[in-house]
Coordinates of C-alpha atoms in Angstrom, one line a residue:
Chain W
M6 CA -19.6 4.8 -30.7
L7 CA -17.7 7.7 -29.0
P8 CA -15.3 9.8 -31.0
Q9 CA -11.9 8.4 -30.3
D10 CA -8.5 9.4 -31.6
P11 CA -8.7 7.2 -34.7
S12 CA -5.1 6.1 -34.7
P13 CA -3.2 6.6 -31.4
S14 CA 0.4 6.5 -32.3
P15 CA 3.2 5.1 -30.2
L16 CA 5.2 7.8 -28.4
P17 CA 8.4 8.0 -30.3
A18 CA 11.7 7.5 -28.6
S19 CA 10.0 7.5 -25.2
A20 CA 12.1 7.1 -22.1
F21 CA 9.2 5.0 -20.8
P22 CA 8.5 1.8 -22.6
R23 CA 5.1 0.5 -23.6
E24 CA 3.5 3.9 -23.6
L25 CA 1.0 5.1 -26.2
F26 CA 0.3 8.8 -27.0
A27 CA -3.4 9.0 -27.2
G28 CA -3.9 12.6 -28.4
A29 CA -5.1 16.0 -27.3
Y30 CA -8.5 16.4 -25.6
R31 CA -10.6 18.8 -23.5
R32 CA -13.0 16.5 -21.7
V33 CA -12.4 12.8 -21.1
A34 CA -14.0 10.0 -19.2
F35 CA -11.7 7.4 -17.4
F36 CA -13.0 4.0 -16.4
G37 CA -11.2 2.2 -13.6
G38 CA -11.3 -1.5 -12.7
I39 CA -14.3 -3.1 -14.4
Y40 CA -14.0 -6.5 -12.6
S41 CA -16.4 -8.1 -15.2
N42 CA -19.2 -5.8 -14.2
Y43 CA -20.4 -5.6 -17.8
L44 CA -23.8 -4.2 -16.7
A45 CA -22.2 -1.2 -15.1
L46 CA -19.8 -0.8 -18.0
D47 CA -22.7 -0.6 -20.4
R48 CA -24.5 2.0 -18.3
A49 CA -21.3 4.0 -17.8
L50 CA -20.7 4.2 -21.5
D51 CA -24.2 5.6 -22.0
L52 CA -23.7 8.1 -19.2
A53 CA -20.3 9.2 -20.6
R54 CA -21.9 9.7 -24.0
S55 CA -24.7 11.8 -22.5
L56 CA -22.2 13.9 -20.6
K57 CA -20.5 14.8 -23.9
V58 CA -17.0 13.6 -23.4
D59 CA -14.4 13.6 -26.2
A60 CA -13.3 10.1 -25.5
V61 CA -13.4 7.2 -23.0
F62 CA -10.3 5.4 -21.8
A63 CA -10.2 2.2 -19.7
L64 CA -7.4 1.8 -17.2
G65 CA -7.2 -2.0 -16.8
D66 CA -8.6 -4.9 -14.6
F67 CA -11.4 -5.7 -17.0
G68 CA -11.9 -9.1 -15.3
A69 CA -12.2 -10.3 -11.7
F70 CA -14.9 -10.5 -9.1
G71 CA -17.9 -10.5 -11.4
P72 CA -19.5 -13.0 -13.9
H73 CA -18.8 -13.8 -17.5
P74 CA -15.5 -11.9 -18.0
D75 CA -15.7 -11.9 -21.8
R76 CA -18.7 -9.7 -21.8
A77 CA -16.9 -6.6 -20.5
V78 CA -14.0 -7.2 -22.8
E79 CA -16.4 -7.5 -25.8
I80 CA -18.0 -4.2 -24.9
L81 CA -14.6 -2.5 -24.6
R82 CA -13.3 -3.9 -27.9
G83 CA -16.6 -3.5 -29.7
N84 CA -16.7 0.2 -28.8
G85 CA -13.1 0.8 -29.7
I86 CA -12.2 2.0 -26.2
V87 CA -8.5 2.6 -25.9
S88 CA -7.3 0.6 -23.0
I89 CA -4.2 -0.1 -20.9
Q90 CA -3.2 -3.2 -19.0
G91 CA -4.0 -3.7 -15.4
N92 CA -2.4 -6.4 -13.4
Y93 CA -5.3 -8.8 -14.5
E94 CA -4.5 -8.3 -18.2
E95 CA -0.8 -8.7 -17.5
A96 CA -1.4 -11.9 -15.6
L97 CA -4.0 -13.4 -18.0
S98 CA -1.9 -12.7 -21.0
D99 CA 1.2 -14.1 -19.3
A100 CA -0.6 -17.2 -18.2
A101 CA 0.4 -16.2 -14.6
E102 CA -0.5 -18.3 -11.6
D103 CA -2.2 -15.5 -9.8
C104 CA -3.7 -12.1 -10.3
R105 CA -0.6 -10.2 -9.1
C106 CA -2.9 -7.9 -7.2
G107 CA -0.3 -7.2 -4.6
Y108 CA -2.1 -8.5 -1.5
V109 CA -0.1 -9.8 1.4
D110 CA -2.7 -11.1 3.8
P111 CA -3.8 -14.8 3.6
R112 CA -7.6 -13.9 3.6
D113 CA -7.1 -11.3 0.9
N114 CA -5.2 -13.8 -1.2
H115 CA -7.8 -16.5 -0.6
Y116 CA -10.5 -14.4 -2.3
A117 CA -8.1 -13.1 -4.9
R118 CA -7.4 -16.7 -5.9
L119 CA -11.1 -17.6 -6.3
S120 CA -11.6 -14.6 -8.4
F121 CA -8.6 -15.1 -10.6
D122 CA -9.1 -18.8 -11.1
Y123 CA -12.7 -18.2 -12.3
T124 CA -11.7 -15.3 -14.6
A125 CA -8.7 -17.2 -16.1
A126 CA -10.9 -20.2 -16.9
K127 CA -13.7 -18.1 -18.4
T128 CA -11.7 -15.6 -20.5
A129 CA -11.4 -16.6 -24.2
A130 CA -7.9 -17.2 -25.5
P131 CA -8.2 -14.4 -28.2
H132 CA -9.1 -11.9 -25.5
K133 CA -6.1 -13.0 -23.4
A134 CA -3.9 -12.5 -26.5
W135 CA -5.4 -9.0 -27.1
M136 CA -4.7 -8.1 -23.4
G137 CA -1.0 -8.9 -24.1
T138 CA -0.9 -6.3 -26.8
L139 CA -2.2 -3.4 -24.7
P140 CA 0.1 -0.6 -23.6
R141 CA 1.1 -0.1 -20.0
H142 CA 0.6 3.6 -20.0
L143 CA -1.3 6.3 -21.9
R144 CA -0.1 9.8 -22.3
M145 CA -2.3 12.6 -23.6
T146 CA -2.9 16.3 -23.1
L147 CA -6.0 17.9 -21.6
G148 CA -5.7 21.6 -22.5
D149 CA -2.3 22.6 -21.5
R150 CA -1.9 19.8 -18.9
R151 CA 0.2 16.7 -19.6
V152 CA -1.6 13.6 -18.5
L153 CA -0.2 10.2 -17.7
C154 CA -2.6 7.3 -17.2
C155 CA -1.6 4.1 -15.5
H156 CA -3.2 1.2 -13.7
G157 CA -1.7 1.2 -10.2
S158 CA 1.2 3.7 -10.2
P159 CA 3.5 4.6 -13.1
R160 CA 6.3 2.7 -11.5
R161 CA 4.4 -0.5 -10.6
I162 CA 1.2 -1.9 -12.2
N163 CA -0.1 -3.2 -8.8
E164 CA 1.0 -0.4 -6.5
F165 CA -2.0 0.9 -4.5
L166 CA -2.3 4.7 -4.4
W167 CA -4.7 5.2 -1.5
A168 CA -5.8 8.7 -0.5
S169 CA -4.6 8.3 3.1
A170 CA -1.3 6.6 2.3
T171 CA 0.0 8.7 -0.6
S172 CA 2.0 11.6 0.7
D173 CA 2.2 14.9 -1.2
A174 CA 6.0 14.4 -1.3
F175 CA 5.6 11.0 -2.9
L176 CA 3.1 12.2 -5.4
R177 CA 5.3 15.2 -6.3
K178 CA 8.2 12.8 -6.9
L179 CA 6.0 10.6 -9.2
L180 CA 4.9 13.6 -11.2
D181 CA 8.5 14.8 -11.5
D182 CA 10.0 11.4 -12.3
Y183 CA 7.4 10.6 -15.0
Q184 CA 7.2 14.1 -16.4
T185 CA 3.5 14.7 -16.1
D186 CA 1.1 17.2 -14.5
L187 CA -1.8 14.9 -13.9
L188 CA -1.5 11.3 -12.9
I189 CA -4.6 9.2 -13.5
C190 CA -4.9 5.8 -12.0
T191 CA -7.2 3.1 -10.5
H192 CA -6.3 -0.3 -8.9
T193 CA -7.5 0.6 -5.3
G194 CA -11.2 0.6 -6.2
L195 CA -11.7 3.9 -4.3
H196 CA -12.0 7.2 -6.1
W197 CA -10.2 10.3 -4.9
S198 CA -8.2 13.2 -6.1
R199 CA -5.8 15.7 -4.8
F200 CA -4.1 18.8 -6.2
L201 CA -0.7 20.0 -5.2
E202 CA 0.7 23.5 -5.1
P203 CA -2.0 26.1 -4.7
A204 CA -2.4 28.2 -7.7
S205 CA -3.6 31.8 -7.9
G206 CA -7.3 31.9 -8.5
G207 CA -7.9 28.3 -7.8
S208 CA -9.0 26.4 -4.8
A209 CA -6.1 24.5 -3.4
G210 CA -5.9 20.9 -2.5
D211 CA -5.7 20.5 1.2
G212 CA -4.5 16.9 1.2
R213 CA -8.0 15.6 1.6
P214 CA -9.7 13.7 -1.2
A215 CA -12.6 15.2 -3.1
G216 CA -15.9 13.7 -1.9
N217 CA -18.1 11.4 -3.8
G218 CA -19.6 13.1 -6.8
L219 CA -18.2 16.5 -5.9
L220 CA -16.6 18.6 -8.5
A221 CA -13.0 19.4 -7.7
R222 CA -11.6 22.4 -9.5
H223 CA -8.1 23.8 -9.6
G224 CA -6.8 26.9 -11.3
R225 CA -3.7 26.7 -13.4
P226 CA -1.2 25.2 -13.1
A227 CA -2.9 22.1 -11.8
R228 CA -0.7 19.3 -10.8
G229 CA -2.1 16.3 -9.0
I230 CA -3.6 12.9 -9.0
I231 CA -7.0 11.5 -9.9
N232 CA -7.8 7.9 -8.8
V233 CA -10.8 7.2 -10.9
G234 CA -12.2 4.4 -8.7
A235 CA -13.9 1.4 -10.1
L236 CA -16.9 0.3 -12.2
G237 CA -16.6 -3.2 -10.9
R238 CA -17.7 -2.9 -7.3
P239 CA -19.1 -0.1 -5.1
A240 CA -16.9 2.3 -3.2
N241 CA -17.3 0.6 0.2
N242 CA -19.7 3.4 1.3
G243 CA -23.0 1.6 1.6
R244 CA -24.2 2.7 -1.8
T245 CA -24.6 0.2 -4.7
D246 CA -23.5 2.8 -7.3
V247 CA -20.1 2.4 -8.9
W248 CA -18.0 5.3 -10.2
F249 CA -16.0 6.7 -13.0
A250 CA -14.3 10.1 -13.5
I251 CA -14.5 12.9 -16.0
V252 CA -11.5 15.2 -16.2
E253 CA -11.9 18.5 -18.2
A254 CA -9.6 21.3 -19.1
G255 CA -11.8 24.3 -18.6
D256 CA -11.1 28.0 -18.9
D257 CA -10.9 28.2 -15.1
G258 CA -8.5 25.3 -14.7
T259 CA -8.8 21.5 -14.4
R260 CA -12.1 20.1 -13.3
I261 CA -12.8 16.6 -12.0
E262 CA -16.1 15.1 -11.7
F263 CA -16.7 11.7 -10.1
V264 CA -19.8 10.2 -11.7
P265 CA -22.0 7.7 -9.9
V266 CA -23.4 4.9 -12.0
A267 CA -26.6 3.2 -11.0
Y268 CA -27.1 -0.2 -12.7
D269 CA -29.0 -3.4 -12.3
H270 CA -26.9 -4.7 -9.4
A271 CA -29.5 -7.2 -8.4
R272 CA -29.2 -8.9 -11.8
L273 CA -25.4 -8.9 -11.5
A274 CA -25.6 -10.5 -8.1
A275 CA -28.0 -13.2 -9.4
E276 CA -25.6 -14.0 -12.3
M277 CA -22.7 -14.2 -9.8
E278 CA -24.7 -16.7 -7.8
R279 CA -25.4 -18.8 -10.9
E280 CA -21.7 -18.7 -11.8
G281 CA -20.8 -20.0 -8.3
L282 CA -18.9 -16.9 -7.2
P283 CA -18.5 -16.4 -3.5
P284 CA -21.5 -15.1 -1.5
E285 CA -19.1 -12.5 0.0
F286 CA -18.7 -10.9 -3.5
R287 CA -22.5 -10.8 -4.0
E288 CA -23.0 -9.1 -0.6
T289 CA -20.6 -6.3 -1.7
I290 CA -22.6 -5.8 -4.9
L291 CA -25.9 -5.8 -3.0
T292 CA -24.9 -3.7 0.0
G293 CA -22.1 -1.4 -1.2
W294 CA -19.8 -2.6 1.6
W295 CA -16.6 -4.5 0.8
T296 CA -16.4 -7.9 2.4
T297 CA -13.1 -9.2 1.0
C298 CA -9.6 -7.9 0.2
L299 CA -9.9 -5.6 3.2
E300 CA -6.5 -6.2 4.9
I301 CA -4.7 -4.2 2.2
L302 CA -6.7 -1.0 3.2
P303 CA -4.9 1.7 5.1
A304 CA -6.4 2.6 8.5
K305 CA -8.6 5.4 7.3
E306 CA -10.1 3.6 4.4
R307 CA -10.6 0.5 6.5
A308 CA -12.4 2.5 9.2
S309 CA -14.8 4.1 6.8
G310 CA -16.2 0.7 5.7
R311 CA -18.5 -1.7 7.5
Y312 CA -16.0 -4.6 7.8
Chain I
M14 CA 33.0 -2.4 4.2
P15 CA 36.5 -3.9 4.0
L16 CA 36.7 -7.4 2.6
D17 CA 38.0 -8.9 5.9
E18 CA 35.1 -7.3 7.7
A19 CA 32.7 -8.9 5.2
S20 CA 34.4 -12.2 5.6
R21 CA 34.1 -11.9 9.4
L22 CA 30.4 -11.3 9.0
S23 CA 29.8 -14.1 6.6
G24 CA 32.3 -16.5 7.9
T25 CA 33.6 -17.1 4.4
T26 CA 36.2 -15.7 2.1
N27 CA 36.2 -14.7 -1.6
I28 CA 32.4 -14.9 -1.7
V29 CA 30.3 -12.5 -3.7
F30 CA 27.3 -11.0 -2.0
P31 CA 24.5 -9.5 -4.0
D32 CA 23.9 -5.7 -3.8
V33 CA 20.4 -4.4 -3.2
P34 CA 19.7 -1.3 -5.3
M35 CA 18.1 1.8 -3.8
L36 CA 15.0 2.2 -5.9
G37 CA 13.5 5.1 -4.0
L38 CA 13.0 6.3 -0.5
D39 CA 9.4 5.2 0.1
T40 CA 9.7 4.4 3.8
V41 CA 11.6 6.2 6.5
W42 CA 11.9 4.6 9.9
F43 CA 12.9 6.3 13.1
Q44 CA 14.5 4.6 16.1
V45 CA 12.7 7.2 18.1
A46 CA 13.1 5.7 21.5
G47 CA 16.6 4.5 20.9
S48 CA 17.2 1.1 22.5
V49 CA 15.4 1.9 25.7
C50 CA 12.3 -0.1 26.5
N51 CA 10.2 -0.7 29.6
L52 CA 10.2 -4.4 28.8
A53 CA 13.0 -6.8 28.0
C54 CA 11.4 -9.4 25.7
T55 CA 13.4 -12.5 25.3
H56 CA 13.1 -12.5 21.5
C57 CA 14.1 -8.9 20.9
F58 CA 16.6 -8.7 18.0
I59 CA 18.2 -5.6 19.4
S60 CA 18.0 -6.6 23.1
C61 CA 16.1 -3.5 24.1
S62 CA 15.6 -3.1 27.8
P63 CA 15.3 -0.4 30.5
D64 CA 19.1 -0.4 30.7
N65 CA 20.1 -0.6 27.1
H66 CA 21.4 2.9 26.1
T67 CA 23.3 1.7 23.0
H68 CA 21.1 3.9 20.9
A69 CA 19.9 7.3 22.2
M70 CA 16.4 8.6 22.2
M71 CA 15.7 11.1 19.4
D72 CA 14.2 14.5 20.3
A73 CA 11.5 16.2 18.2
A74 CA 14.0 18.7 16.7
A75 CA 16.3 15.9 15.4
V76 CA 13.3 14.0 14.0
E77 CA 12.1 17.2 12.3
I78 CA 15.4 17.6 10.4
Y79 CA 15.0 14.1 8.9
L80 CA 11.2 14.6 8.2
R81 CA 12.1 17.6 6.2
E82 CA 14.9 15.9 4.3
S83 CA 12.8 12.8 3.6
E84 CA 10.0 15.0 2.3
S85 CA 12.4 16.6 -0.2
L86 CA 13.4 13.0 -1.3
G87 CA 9.8 12.0 -2.1
V88 CA 9.1 9.9 1.0
R89 CA 5.8 8.0 1.1
E90 CA 5.4 6.9 4.7
F91 CA 6.9 7.0 8.2
Y92 CA 7.4 4.3 10.9
F93 CA 8.4 4.9 14.5
T94 CA 9.9 2.2 16.7
G95 CA 12.4 1.7 19.5
G96 CA 12.7 0.5 22.2
E97 CA 9.2 1.6 23.3
P98 CA 8.3 4.8 21.4
F99 CA 5.9 6.1 24.1
L100 CA 8.8 6.4 26.5
N101 CA 9.8 9.3 24.3
P102 CA 8.2 12.3 26.0
E103 CA 7.8 14.1 22.7
M104 CA 6.1 11.2 20.9
I105 CA 2.8 12.9 20.3
P106 CA 4.3 16.1 18.8
I107 CA 6.6 13.9 16.7
L108 CA 3.7 12.0 15.4
R109 CA 1.8 15.2 14.7
A110 CA 4.8 16.5 12.7
A111 CA 5.0 13.3 10.7
L112 CA 1.3 13.2 10.0
R113 CA 1.4 16.6 8.4
R114 CA 3.6 15.0 5.8
G115 CA 2.4 11.5 5.3
P116 CA 1.0 8.3 6.8
A117 CA 2.6 7.1 10.0
T118 CA 2.8 3.9 12.0
V119 CA 4.0 3.4 15.6
L120 CA 5.3 0.0 16.8
T121 CA 4.6 -0.2 20.5
N122 CA 4.4 -2.9 23.2
G123 CA 1.2 -1.2 24.3
T124 CA 1.9 -1.1 28.0
L125 CA 2.0 2.7 28.1
I126 CA -1.2 3.2 26.2
T127 CA -3.7 4.6 28.7
A128 CA -7.3 5.7 27.9
R129 CA -6.0 9.2 27.7
R130 CA -3.1 8.4 25.3
A131 CA -5.5 6.4 23.1
A132 CA -7.8 9.5 23.0
D133 CA -4.8 11.7 22.1
L134 CA -3.8 9.3 19.3
K135 CA -7.4 9.2 18.0
A136 CA -7.3 13.0 17.9
L137 CA -4.1 13.0 16.0
S138 CA -5.6 10.6 13.5
E139 CA -8.7 12.7 13.1
D140 CA -6.6 15.8 12.5
S141 CA -4.7 14.3 9.6
A142 CA -5.7 13.4 6.1
Y143 CA -3.2 10.6 6.3
S144 CA -3.6 7.2 8.1
L145 CA -2.1 6.7 11.6
D146 CA -1.6 3.0 12.5
I147 CA -0.7 1.7 15.9
R148 CA 1.0 -1.6 15.7
L149 CA 0.9 -3.5 19.0
S150 CA 2.9 -6.6 19.8
L151 CA 1.4 -9.7 21.4
D152 CA 3.1 -13.1 21.8
G153 CA 0.5 -15.6 22.8
F154 CA -3.1 -16.5 23.4
D155 CA -2.7 -16.4 27.1
A156 CA -0.6 -14.9 29.9
A157 CA 1.5 -18.0 30.2
A158 CA 2.7 -17.9 26.6
N159 CA 2.9 -14.2 26.2
D160 CA 4.5 -13.3 29.5
A161 CA 7.2 -15.9 29.1
I162 CA 8.5 -13.8 26.3
R163 CA 7.3 -10.2 27.1
G164 CA 7.5 -10.3 30.9
P165 CA 5.2 -11.0 33.9
G166 CA 2.0 -9.1 33.8
T167 CA 2.3 -7.9 30.2
F168 CA -0.5 -10.0 28.8
V169 CA -3.1 -8.2 30.9
R170 CA -1.6 -4.8 30.1
I171 CA -1.6 -5.5 26.4
L172 CA -5.2 -6.5 26.4
E173 CA -6.0 -3.3 28.3
A174 CA -4.2 -1.3 25.7
I175 CA -6.2 -3.0 22.9
G176 CA -9.3 -2.2 24.8
H177 CA -8.4 1.5 25.2
L178 CA -7.5 1.8 21.5
A179 CA -10.8 0.1 20.5
A180 CA -12.8 2.3 22.8
A181 CA -11.2 5.4 21.3
G182 CA -12.1 4.2 17.8
L183 CA -8.7 3.1 16.7
N184 CA -8.1 -0.3 15.2
P185 CA -4.5 -1.4 16.0
V186 CA -2.6 -3.9 13.9
I187 CA -1.7 -6.8 16.2
T188 CA 1.8 -8.1 15.5
V189 CA 2.6 -11.6 16.5
T190 CA 6.0 -13.2 16.0
E191 CA 6.5 -16.8 15.1
A192 CA 7.6 -17.3 18.7
C193 CA 3.9 -17.8 19.1
E194 CA 3.8 -21.0 17.1
E195 CA 0.0 -21.2 17.2
A196 CA -0.4 -18.0 15.2
V197 CA 1.5 -19.4 12.2
G198 CA -1.1 -21.9 10.9
S199 CA -4.4 -20.9 9.5
A200 CA -6.3 -22.5 12.4
G201 CA -4.2 -20.6 15.0
R202 CA -4.6 -17.5 13.0
A203 CA -8.4 -17.8 12.9
R204 CA -8.4 -18.4 16.7
L205 CA -6.3 -15.4 17.4
L206 CA -8.6 -13.2 15.2
G207 CA -11.6 -14.5 17.1
R208 CA -9.9 -13.6 20.4
L209 CA -9.2 -10.1 19.2
R210 CA -12.9 -9.8 18.2
D211 CA -13.8 -10.7 21.8
L212 CA -11.6 -7.9 22.9
G213 CA -13.7 -5.4 21.0
L214 CA -11.8 -5.2 17.7
D215 CA -14.7 -5.8 15.4
R216 CA -12.4 -5.9 12.3
P217 CA -9.1 -7.3 13.7
R218 CA -5.9 -6.8 11.8
L219 CA -3.0 -9.2 12.2
K220 CA 0.6 -9.4 11.1
V221 CA 2.7 -12.5 11.7
M222 CA 6.4 -11.9 11.6
P223 CA 9.3 -14.3 11.4
L224 CA 12.0 -14.1 14.1
L225 CA 15.4 -12.6 13.6
L226 CA 18.2 -14.7 15.1
L227 CA 19.9 -11.7 16.6
G228 CA 20.2 -10.0 20.0
A229 CA 18.2 -11.7 22.8
E230 CA 16.6 -14.1 20.3
A231 CA 20.0 -15.6 19.5
G232 CA 20.2 -16.6 23.1
R233 CA 16.6 -17.8 23.4
T234 CA 16.7 -20.1 20.4
R235 CA 19.9 -20.0 18.3
A236 CA 22.1 -17.7 16.3
Y237 CA 22.3 -17.8 12.5
G238 CA 24.2 -20.7 11.1
K239 CA 27.0 -20.5 8.6
E240 CA 24.9 -21.6 5.8
E241 CA 22.3 -18.8 6.4
T242 CA 23.8 -16.3 4.1
L243 CA 23.1 -14.7 0.7
A244 CA 26.7 -15.4 -0.5
G245 CA 26.6 -16.4 -4.1
T246 CA 22.9 -15.6 -4.4
E247 CA 21.7 -13.8 -7.5
L248 CA 18.8 -11.6 -6.9
T249 CA 16.2 -11.1 -9.6
E250 CA 14.9 -7.6 -10.1
A251 CA 11.7 -8.6 -8.4
D252 CA 13.5 -10.2 -5.5
A253 CA 15.5 -7.1 -4.9
A254 CA 12.5 -4.8 -5.2
S255 CA 10.7 -6.8 -2.5
L256 CA 13.4 -6.2 0.1
Q257 CA 12.7 -3.3 2.4
C258 CA 16.3 -2.1 2.1
A259 CA 15.5 -1.3 -1.6
S260 CA 13.0 1.3 -0.6
G261 CA 13.6 2.3 3.0
R262 CA 16.1 3.5 5.5
M263 CA 16.3 3.7 9.3
V264 CA 17.1 7.0 11.1
T265 CA 18.7 6.8 14.5
A266 CA 20.2 9.3 16.8
E267 CA 23.6 8.1 15.5
G268 CA 22.9 8.4 11.8
V269 CA 21.1 6.5 9.1
Y270 CA 21.2 2.8 8.8
V271 CA 20.2 0.5 5.9
C272 CA 17.2 -1.0 7.6
P273 CA 15.5 -1.3 11.0
I274 CA 17.1 -4.7 11.7
L275 CA 20.8 -4.0 11.5
I276 CA 21.2 -1.0 13.8
D277 CA 23.6 -2.8 16.1
F278 CA 26.0 -3.4 13.3
P279 CA 28.3 -0.4 12.5
E280 CA 28.8 -1.5 8.9
A281 CA 25.1 -1.0 8.3
R282 CA 25.4 2.7 9.1
M283 CA 25.3 4.3 5.7
G284 CA 25.6 8.0 6.5
S285 CA 24.5 11.0 8.4
T286 CA 21.9 12.2 6.0
L287 CA 19.3 10.3 4.2
A288 CA 20.5 11.6 0.8
E289 CA 23.9 10.1 1.2
T290 CA 22.4 6.6 1.9
L291 CA 20.5 6.4 -1.4
R292 CA 22.9 3.9 -2.9
P293 CA 23.2 0.1 -3.2
F294 CA 24.0 -1.9 -0.2
P295 CA 25.7 -5.3 -0.1
L296 CA 23.6 -8.0 1.5
R297 CA 26.4 -9.5 3.6
H298 CA 24.6 -9.9 6.9
R299 CA 23.0 -13.2 7.9
A300 CA 19.8 -11.4 8.8
C301 CA 19.5 -10.6 5.1
H302 CA 18.9 -14.3 4.6
T303 CA 15.7 -14.0 6.7
C304 CA 14.4 -11.1 4.7
H305 CA 15.1 -12.8 1.4
V306 CA 14.1 -16.3 2.2
Q307 CA 11.2 -15.7 4.5
G308 CA 10.0 -12.6 2.9
L309 CA 10.3 -10.5 6.1
N310 CA 9.3 -6.9 5.7
C311 CA 9.0 -4.8 8.9
R312 CA 6.4 -2.6 7.2
T313 CA 2.8 -3.5 7.9

């Protein structure tokens, strides 16, 4: 079990409801959408432990896409991972009719429907009730940086923050409105980061996302965004690895590391087949290319995939 | 707006219309070509044509002022429309200036997209960290259907534009209105996607939009009826948030309007600067009914 803040306390008199203050840390791992990929979650926990993080946090969307949704939830709960709601947890605990993913295209919604119906039917009622108790946001400090964790964006649980569609101006406004230095999110399934305002001694963000597995570093005072990606499915790059992020307050500023997770993806695909999940989902797991929910992608992210 | 004006618009008296809140300036539209277009589509809700000078073209300097202002207000994305944006001789520099600040989309009829222009657009896209989307309008599966709306010979020119963009490595979003009835159902949609694949778009993107019963379209089919109004409607928070006027504004050469649809209506002009338009707006216009009931959003 990882060392966690033993008793995260609610942020008193917060201007922002349903937030939890999770404590002060130096080096933290953040898990994005798990999408029922319990095999990758298990491996990611082992990796995070070996990489000596202070704590692990999960940013929602534990179910969807993959098989046996209770297994990922049981790993999270069994390990005491402090978690927030994603749109899936919100929808499952509300007995909603759909996943509230935020898609607009009929083909995207078709596959979202298959995914949600399976997950809703296979998630145990006590887990759904637990999902309803989760906070919407987490706040913490990493060194001298204020951190806000959310699922999509701080203003909307299912807002997509893509690298090529999130302007610096918009990001700056989010950081100002929500009184934070670092915004940590998921929901898109693609990991990226960007720092604003060049600081003396640090390498400045140039508006482009940090590459896969690269270490991004920024001198003080770092302000910016880290989309931690997803453990649930690959990053639409032809690799079967999935990803999480480690953020560290170092002496030389804020450091971000995107960590690839290799896991038994063939086993996951076989279990998906036995569970009757769509072959398109399995193809993504086996090839690393997204096959569904593609229409929501901005032009650049769409162009970098196969489909 | 004075009450009598509201009554005139709504055709009713003593009726309460819901206000849409301004939740944040996510999207800034530019009527960058004014109302001038090289086509005169029979469903155009602002009746754009070669001779319609109701709205003037915007030059790069004017656009720059609003780009800067929108940046200071936390803008997320930009859209450019007209008229036909590529009639604006400064369109490429304007797009370059926008793409320094955020993602941008151009709504075009495609007839001015040559191989050279497609290559220029691809270069702009490559030079920016942000996405550039070209949204291209098509109104039928064949020349007979499309050209009846968009004008003789346009079908072939649109297909050529799609080919130029695809060859340059750009993947336009094809916009089809419900004037093309076949595109509305899932079978028609699948057929259109297949047709686009045949044209070289290996991952075709499609947006189907409802029609607005304004401008030329009001003559082609019908105008809004008296019952098509949001009078007495109570908007939920989610309803309001889904309306584009809750998070966007339209900049024209004549000032800032509430949305891209109502620029022909003086009461929809909200100010000269973006900042002064960040306030609620009463949904008195009949077109507001289309956005609310049919879920129309001009964004991609």
